DNA sequence: TATCCACAGGAATACGTGGGAT
DNA sequence: ATCCCACGTATTCCTGTGGATA
Protein backbone atom coordinates (compact mmCIF):
# COMPACT_ATOMS: atom_id res chain seq x y z
CA UNK A 1 0.00 0.00 0.00
CA UNK A 2 2.89 2.39 0.49
CA UNK A 3 3.40 4.01 -2.88
CA UNK A 4 5.90 6.70 -2.09
CA UNK A 5 7.76 6.44 1.16
CA UNK A 6 9.40 9.84 0.84
CA UNK A 7 6.10 11.63 1.27
CA UNK A 8 5.87 10.50 4.90
CA UNK A 9 9.42 11.32 5.84
CA UNK A 10 9.96 14.26 8.18
CA UNK A 11 12.20 16.00 5.66
CA UNK A 12 9.71 15.91 2.82
CA UNK A 13 8.73 19.26 1.32
CA UNK A 14 5.44 19.12 -0.59
CA UNK A 15 5.21 20.80 -3.96
CA UNK A 16 2.37 22.88 -2.65
CA UNK A 17 1.77 23.90 0.93
CA UNK A 18 -1.58 24.40 2.57
CA UNK A 19 -2.79 26.51 5.48
CA UNK A 20 0.27 28.67 5.58
CA UNK A 21 -0.53 31.14 2.82
CA UNK A 22 -0.17 34.16 5.04
CA UNK A 23 3.19 33.11 6.41
CA UNK A 24 4.44 32.15 2.97
CA UNK A 25 3.42 35.53 1.57
CA UNK A 26 5.15 37.36 4.42
CA UNK A 27 8.36 35.47 3.79
CA UNK A 28 8.14 35.95 0.05
CA UNK A 29 7.65 39.66 0.56
CA UNK A 30 10.73 39.85 2.79
CA UNK A 31 12.80 38.13 0.11
CA UNK A 32 11.26 39.96 -2.82
CA UNK A 33 13.97 42.62 -3.22
CA UNK A 34 16.21 39.83 -4.50
CA UNK A 35 14.24 39.88 -7.71
CA UNK A 36 15.53 43.27 -8.74
CA UNK A 37 18.91 43.27 -7.14
CA UNK A 38 17.83 44.87 -3.89
CA UNK A 39 18.73 43.91 -0.33
CA UNK A 40 16.12 41.66 1.28
CA UNK A 41 15.22 41.71 4.95
CA UNK A 42 16.41 39.18 7.46
CA UNK A 43 13.45 36.95 8.21
CA UNK A 44 12.79 35.46 11.59
CA UNK A 45 10.37 32.54 11.87
CA UNK A 46 9.22 31.44 15.29
CA UNK A 47 6.57 29.17 16.73
CA UNK A 48 6.27 25.80 18.41
CA UNK A 49 7.63 22.63 16.88
CA UNK A 50 5.80 20.98 14.05
CA UNK A 51 4.13 24.23 13.05
CA UNK A 52 5.69 24.25 9.60
CA UNK A 53 8.51 26.75 10.01
CA UNK A 54 11.22 24.70 8.39
CA UNK A 55 8.86 23.46 5.71
CA UNK A 56 7.74 26.95 4.72
CA UNK A 57 11.28 28.29 4.71
CA UNK A 58 12.53 25.55 2.41
CA UNK A 59 9.44 25.68 0.26
CA UNK A 60 9.60 29.44 -0.26
CA UNK A 61 13.27 29.39 -1.11
CA UNK A 62 12.82 26.50 -3.52
CA UNK A 63 9.99 28.25 -5.26
CA UNK A 64 11.96 31.45 -5.52
CA UNK A 65 14.83 29.59 -7.05
CA UNK A 66 12.76 27.58 -9.50
CA UNK A 67 10.53 30.32 -10.74
CA UNK A 68 12.48 33.43 -10.61
CA UNK A 69 16.16 33.66 -10.45
CA UNK A 70 19.67 32.58 -10.01
CA UNK A 71 20.29 32.19 -6.29
CA UNK A 72 22.23 29.92 -4.00
CA UNK A 73 20.80 28.60 -0.80
CA UNK A 74 21.83 26.43 2.09
CA UNK A 75 20.05 24.87 5.03
CA UNK A 76 21.94 24.63 8.32
CA UNK A 77 20.63 22.86 11.39
CA UNK A 78 22.26 24.65 14.30
CA UNK A 79 21.42 21.87 16.72
CA UNK A 80 23.85 19.69 14.80
CA UNK A 81 26.32 22.36 13.75
CA UNK A 82 26.28 24.61 16.75
CA UNK A 83 29.81 25.96 16.79
CA UNK A 84 30.91 29.03 14.89
CA UNK A 85 33.31 26.97 12.82
CA UNK A 86 30.82 24.32 11.79
CA UNK A 87 28.12 26.81 10.91
CA UNK A 88 30.47 28.82 8.73
CA UNK A 89 31.73 25.61 7.20
CA UNK A 90 28.22 24.58 6.21
CA UNK A 91 27.58 28.01 4.78
CA UNK A 92 30.72 27.80 2.65
CA UNK A 93 29.73 24.31 1.62
CA UNK A 94 26.56 25.73 0.14
CA UNK A 95 28.58 27.74 -2.35
CA UNK A 96 31.20 25.06 -2.96
CA UNK A 97 33.97 26.96 -1.24
CA UNK A 98 34.62 24.41 1.44
CA UNK A 99 36.18 21.61 -0.57
CA UNK A 100 39.75 22.33 0.43
CA UNK A 101 39.05 23.09 4.06
CA UNK A 102 40.11 20.15 6.16
CA UNK A 103 38.95 20.58 9.68
CA UNK A 104 40.99 22.71 12.00
CA UNK A 105 43.98 23.39 9.86
CA UNK A 106 42.19 26.56 8.89
CA UNK A 107 41.37 29.09 11.56
CA UNK A 108 37.75 30.17 11.79
CA UNK A 109 38.50 33.71 10.65
CA UNK A 110 39.82 32.27 7.42
CA UNK A 111 36.38 30.80 6.74
CA UNK A 112 34.79 34.15 7.31
CA UNK A 113 37.31 35.90 5.09
CA UNK A 114 36.59 33.44 2.35
CA UNK A 115 32.89 34.04 2.70
CA UNK A 116 33.40 37.77 2.42
CA UNK A 117 35.16 37.27 -0.89
CA UNK A 118 32.03 35.69 -2.29
CA UNK A 119 30.69 37.50 -5.32
CA UNK A 120 28.23 35.05 -6.79
CA UNK A 121 24.46 35.29 -7.02
CA UNK A 122 22.42 36.17 -3.93
CA UNK A 123 22.82 33.59 -1.21
CA UNK A 124 20.04 32.61 1.17
CA UNK A 125 21.05 30.85 4.36
CA UNK A 126 18.41 29.12 6.50
CA UNK A 127 19.57 28.74 10.09
CA UNK A 128 17.22 26.25 11.75
CA UNK A 129 17.12 25.96 15.54
CA UNK A 130 19.17 29.12 15.68
CA UNK A 131 18.60 29.36 19.43
CA UNK A 132 20.84 26.33 19.82
CA UNK A 133 23.94 28.16 18.62
CA UNK A 134 26.59 27.99 21.29
CA UNK A 135 28.22 31.09 19.90
CA UNK A 136 25.77 33.59 18.49
CA UNK A 137 28.54 35.72 17.04
CA UNK A 138 28.08 33.81 13.77
CA UNK A 139 24.83 35.68 13.39
CA UNK A 140 26.79 38.88 13.47
CA UNK A 141 29.39 37.42 11.09
CA UNK A 142 26.81 36.34 8.56
CA UNK A 143 24.73 39.44 8.94
CA UNK A 144 27.60 41.58 7.75
CA UNK A 145 28.47 39.52 4.69
CA UNK A 146 27.27 41.19 1.52
CA UNK A 147 24.96 39.09 -0.62
CA UNK A 148 23.94 36.78 2.20
CA UNK A 149 20.33 36.77 3.33
CA UNK A 150 19.43 35.10 6.60
CA UNK A 151 16.31 33.17 7.50
CA UNK A 152 16.41 32.41 11.23
CA UNK A 153 14.20 29.77 12.80
CA UNK A 154 13.61 29.23 16.52
CA UNK A 155 10.90 28.02 18.85
CA UNK A 156 10.55 31.11 20.94
CA UNK A 157 11.64 34.59 20.11
CA UNK A 158 13.27 35.35 23.44
CA UNK A 159 15.29 32.12 23.43
CA UNK A 160 17.27 33.46 20.54
CA UNK A 161 17.59 37.08 21.52
CA UNK A 162 18.38 36.49 25.16
CA UNK A 163 21.80 35.22 24.13
CA UNK A 164 22.51 37.55 21.27
CA UNK A 165 24.46 40.67 22.09
CA UNK A 166 22.37 43.81 22.21
CA UNK A 167 24.16 45.28 19.22
CA UNK A 168 22.98 42.71 16.76
CA UNK A 169 19.74 42.01 18.60
CA UNK A 170 18.48 45.51 17.93
CA UNK A 171 19.34 45.20 14.28
CA UNK A 172 17.74 41.82 13.84
CA UNK A 173 14.70 42.66 15.87
CA UNK A 174 13.56 45.24 13.37
CA UNK A 175 13.42 42.74 10.56
CA UNK A 176 10.50 40.69 9.30
CA UNK A 177 9.11 38.53 12.08
CA UNK A 178 6.74 35.75 11.19
CA UNK A 179 4.90 33.89 13.89
CA UNK A 180 3.64 30.35 13.31
CA UNK A 181 0.60 29.23 15.25
CA UNK A 182 0.04 25.58 15.95
CA UNK A 183 -2.02 23.84 13.32
CA UNK A 184 -5.67 23.32 14.20
CA UNK A 185 -7.01 19.78 14.14
CA UNK A 186 -8.77 20.45 10.84
CA UNK A 187 -5.65 21.83 9.20
CA UNK A 188 -3.60 18.89 10.38
CA UNK A 189 -6.20 16.45 9.12
CA UNK A 190 -6.14 18.00 5.68
CA UNK A 191 -2.35 17.92 5.60
CA UNK A 192 -2.51 14.26 6.51
CA UNK A 193 -5.11 13.69 3.85
CA UNK A 194 -2.80 15.11 1.18
CA UNK A 195 0.12 13.02 2.35
CA UNK A 196 -1.99 9.88 2.55
CA UNK A 197 -3.24 10.44 -0.95
CA UNK A 198 0.19 11.02 -2.46
CA UNK A 199 2.09 8.50 -0.44
CA UNK A 200 -0.35 5.73 0.30
CA UNK A 201 -3.16 5.74 -2.19
CA UNK A 202 -6.73 6.92 -2.06
CA UNK A 203 -8.31 4.46 0.34
CA UNK A 204 -5.47 4.02 2.76
CA UNK A 205 -7.20 5.81 5.61
CA UNK A 206 -10.64 7.25 6.26
CA UNK A 207 -11.10 10.91 7.05
CA UNK A 208 -12.27 10.12 10.56
CA UNK A 209 -9.08 8.16 11.13
CA UNK A 210 -6.99 11.09 9.97
CA UNK A 211 -8.96 13.41 12.23
CA UNK A 212 -8.21 11.14 15.11
CA UNK A 213 -4.49 11.24 14.40
CA UNK A 214 -4.70 15.01 14.10
CA UNK A 215 -6.28 15.30 17.54
CA UNK A 216 -3.64 13.28 19.38
CA UNK A 217 -0.82 15.09 17.59
CA UNK A 218 -1.87 18.34 19.31
CA UNK A 219 -0.96 20.68 16.48
CA UNK A 220 2.39 19.13 15.71
CA UNK A 221 2.58 18.15 12.05
CA UNK A 222 5.77 16.18 12.50
CA UNK A 223 4.17 13.99 15.16
CA UNK A 224 0.99 13.55 13.10
CA UNK A 225 2.86 12.43 10.01
CA UNK A 226 5.02 10.15 12.11
CA UNK A 227 1.94 8.41 13.48
CA UNK A 228 0.52 7.99 10.00
CA UNK A 229 3.80 6.55 8.82
CA UNK A 230 3.93 3.98 11.63
CA UNK A 231 0.34 2.93 11.02
CA UNK A 232 0.93 2.62 7.28
CA UNK A 233 4.01 0.54 7.96
CA UNK A 234 1.97 -1.91 9.99
CA UNK A 235 -0.64 -2.22 7.27
CA UNK A 236 2.05 -2.74 4.69
CA UNK A 237 3.73 -5.39 6.82
CA UNK A 238 0.51 -7.35 6.87
CA UNK A 239 -0.13 -6.84 3.22
CA UNK A 240 -3.42 -4.97 3.53
CA UNK A 241 -4.53 -1.88 1.65
CA UNK A 242 -5.80 0.36 4.42
CA UNK A 243 -4.95 1.10 8.01
CA UNK A 244 -7.27 -0.01 10.79
CA UNK A 245 -8.25 1.84 13.95
CA UNK A 246 -6.25 -0.62 16.00
CA UNK A 247 -3.12 0.15 13.98
CA UNK A 248 -3.53 3.84 14.63
CA UNK A 249 -4.02 3.23 18.29
CA UNK A 250 -0.85 1.21 18.35
CA UNK A 251 1.07 3.70 16.23
CA UNK A 252 0.58 6.62 18.61
CA UNK A 253 2.81 5.36 21.42
CA UNK A 254 5.12 3.71 18.90
CA UNK A 255 5.79 6.99 17.14
CA UNK A 256 6.56 8.60 20.48
CA UNK A 257 8.63 5.65 21.62
CA UNK A 258 10.65 5.73 18.44
CA UNK A 259 11.83 9.26 19.09
CA UNK A 260 12.21 8.48 22.77
CA UNK A 261 14.34 5.41 22.13
CA UNK A 262 16.59 7.25 19.72
CA UNK A 263 17.20 9.92 22.31
CA UNK A 264 17.96 7.44 25.07
CA UNK A 265 20.59 5.82 22.91
CA UNK A 266 22.38 9.14 22.71
CA UNK A 267 22.88 9.31 26.47
CA UNK A 268 26.23 8.83 28.15
CA UNK A 269 26.80 6.50 31.07
CA UNK A 270 26.25 9.20 33.68
CA UNK A 271 23.12 10.43 31.91
CA UNK A 272 21.81 6.88 31.78
CA UNK A 273 22.29 6.57 35.49
CA UNK A 274 20.29 9.74 36.10
CA UNK A 275 17.58 8.40 33.84
CA UNK A 276 17.56 5.12 35.73
CA UNK A 277 17.30 6.80 39.12
CA UNK A 278 14.46 8.99 37.92
CA UNK A 279 12.65 5.96 36.52
CA UNK A 280 12.54 4.51 40.05
CA UNK A 281 10.69 7.52 41.41
CA UNK A 282 7.75 9.64 40.41
CA UNK A 283 9.74 12.79 40.94
CA UNK A 284 12.87 13.84 42.76
CA UNK A 285 14.21 17.10 44.17
CA UNK A 286 17.50 18.07 42.59
CA UNK A 287 19.45 17.66 45.81
CA UNK A 288 18.18 14.18 46.42
CA UNK A 289 18.67 13.22 42.81
CA UNK A 290 22.29 14.27 43.01
CA UNK A 291 22.90 12.42 46.28
CA UNK A 292 21.55 9.20 44.84
CA UNK A 293 23.55 9.72 41.69
CA UNK A 294 26.78 10.39 43.57
CA UNK A 295 26.30 7.26 45.64
CA UNK A 296 25.91 5.00 42.63
CA UNK A 297 28.27 6.49 40.09
CA UNK A 298 31.73 5.04 39.88
CA UNK A 299 33.20 8.45 39.16
CA UNK A 300 30.55 11.04 40.00
CA UNK A 301 30.67 14.36 38.18
CA UNK A 302 30.09 17.69 39.86
CA UNK A 303 26.68 19.16 40.53
CA UNK A 304 27.21 21.71 37.82
CA UNK A 305 27.85 19.02 35.26
CA UNK A 306 24.79 17.09 36.33
CA UNK A 307 22.74 20.24 35.77
CA UNK A 308 24.08 20.34 32.23
CA UNK A 309 23.11 16.71 31.75
CA UNK A 310 19.60 17.36 32.98
CA UNK A 311 19.30 20.38 30.73
CA UNK A 312 20.28 18.32 27.75
CA UNK A 313 17.91 15.52 28.70
CA UNK A 314 15.17 18.10 29.03
CA UNK A 315 15.83 19.28 25.52
CA UNK A 316 15.61 15.70 24.31
CA UNK A 317 12.19 15.51 25.96
CA UNK A 318 13.27 12.77 28.32
CA UNK A 319 13.04 14.79 31.52
CA UNK A 320 10.62 17.43 32.74
CA UNK A 321 11.79 19.98 35.32
CA UNK A 322 9.25 21.45 37.71
CA UNK A 323 9.76 24.79 39.41
CA UNK A 324 12.36 27.50 39.06
CA UNK A 325 15.17 27.86 41.53
CA UNK A 326 14.91 26.33 44.97
CA UNK A 327 12.49 23.45 45.19
CA UNK A 328 12.80 22.29 41.62
CA UNK A 329 11.99 18.67 40.99
CA UNK A 330 12.67 16.44 38.03
CA UNK A 331 10.63 13.64 36.56
CA UNK A 332 10.69 11.55 33.43
CA UNK A 333 8.47 12.16 30.46
CA UNK A 334 5.46 9.90 30.69
CA UNK A 335 6.26 8.04 27.48
CA UNK A 336 6.60 4.52 28.88
CA UNK A 337 3.51 4.64 31.02
CA UNK A 338 1.55 5.59 27.89
CA UNK A 339 2.91 2.73 25.87
CA UNK A 340 1.82 0.05 28.31
C1' DT B 1 11.07 41.33 57.43
C1' DA B 2 15.91 40.28 57.08
C1' DT B 3 18.84 36.60 56.48
C1' DC B 4 20.11 32.29 54.84
C1' DC B 5 20.64 28.63 51.77
C1' DA B 6 19.63 25.44 47.85
C1' DC B 7 19.50 25.76 43.26
C1' DA B 8 19.88 27.36 38.16
C1' DG B 9 22.63 28.60 34.70
C1' DG B 10 26.37 32.04 32.60
C1' DA B 11 31.43 32.82 32.09
C1' DA B 12 36.13 31.78 32.38
C1' DT B 13 39.29 28.19 32.50
C1' DA B 14 41.66 23.58 32.29
C1' DC B 15 42.34 19.21 30.08
C1' DG B 16 42.34 15.57 26.79
C1' DT B 17 41.56 14.41 21.88
C1' DG B 18 41.65 14.05 16.78
C1' DG B 19 43.60 14.95 12.61
C1' DG B 20 45.90 18.00 9.22
C1' DA B 21 50.34 20.47 8.82
C1' DT B 22 55.26 20.68 9.23
C1' DA C 1 57.36 12.33 15.22
C1' DT C 2 55.75 16.65 16.66
C1' DC C 3 53.05 20.85 16.61
C1' DC C 4 48.85 23.21 16.31
C1' DC C 5 44.02 24.35 16.32
C1' DA C 6 39.45 23.77 17.49
C1' DC C 7 36.54 20.85 19.80
C1' DG C 8 33.97 18.36 23.64
C1' DT C 9 34.00 17.61 28.43
C1' DA C 10 34.40 18.99 32.95
C1' DT C 11 35.49 22.04 36.77
C1' DT C 12 35.56 26.34 39.26
C1' DC C 13 33.72 30.63 40.22
C1' DC C 14 30.00 33.53 40.28
C1' DT C 15 25.37 35.99 40.20
C1' DG C 16 20.46 35.87 40.61
C1' DT C 17 16.32 33.86 42.56
C1' DG C 18 12.91 32.22 45.57
C1' DG C 19 11.48 29.37 49.49
C1' DA C 20 12.60 28.52 54.37
C1' DT C 21 13.84 30.17 58.84
C1' DA C 22 14.87 33.06 62.72
mmCIF file of C-alpha atoms in Angstrom, chain A residues 83 106 170 220 252 308 330-331:
data_model
loop_
_atom_site.group_PDB
_atom_site.id
_atom_site.type_symbol
_atom_site.label_atom_id
_atom_site.label_comp_id
_atom_site.label_asym_id
_atom_site.label_seq_id
_atom_site.Cartn_x
_atom_site.Cartn_y
_atom_site.Cartn_z
ATOM 1 C CA UNK A 83 29.807 25.960 16.794
ATOM 2 C CA UNK A 106 42.185 26.558 8.890
ATOM 3 C CA UNK A 170 18.478 45.507 17.931
ATOM 4 C CA UNK A 220 2.390 19.131 15.710
ATOM 5 C CA UNK A 252 0.580 6.616 18.614
ATOM 6 C CA UNK A 308 24.084 20.345 32.230
ATOM 7 C CA UNK A 330 12.673 16.439 38.033
ATOM 8 C CA UNK A 331 10.630 13.645 36.560
#
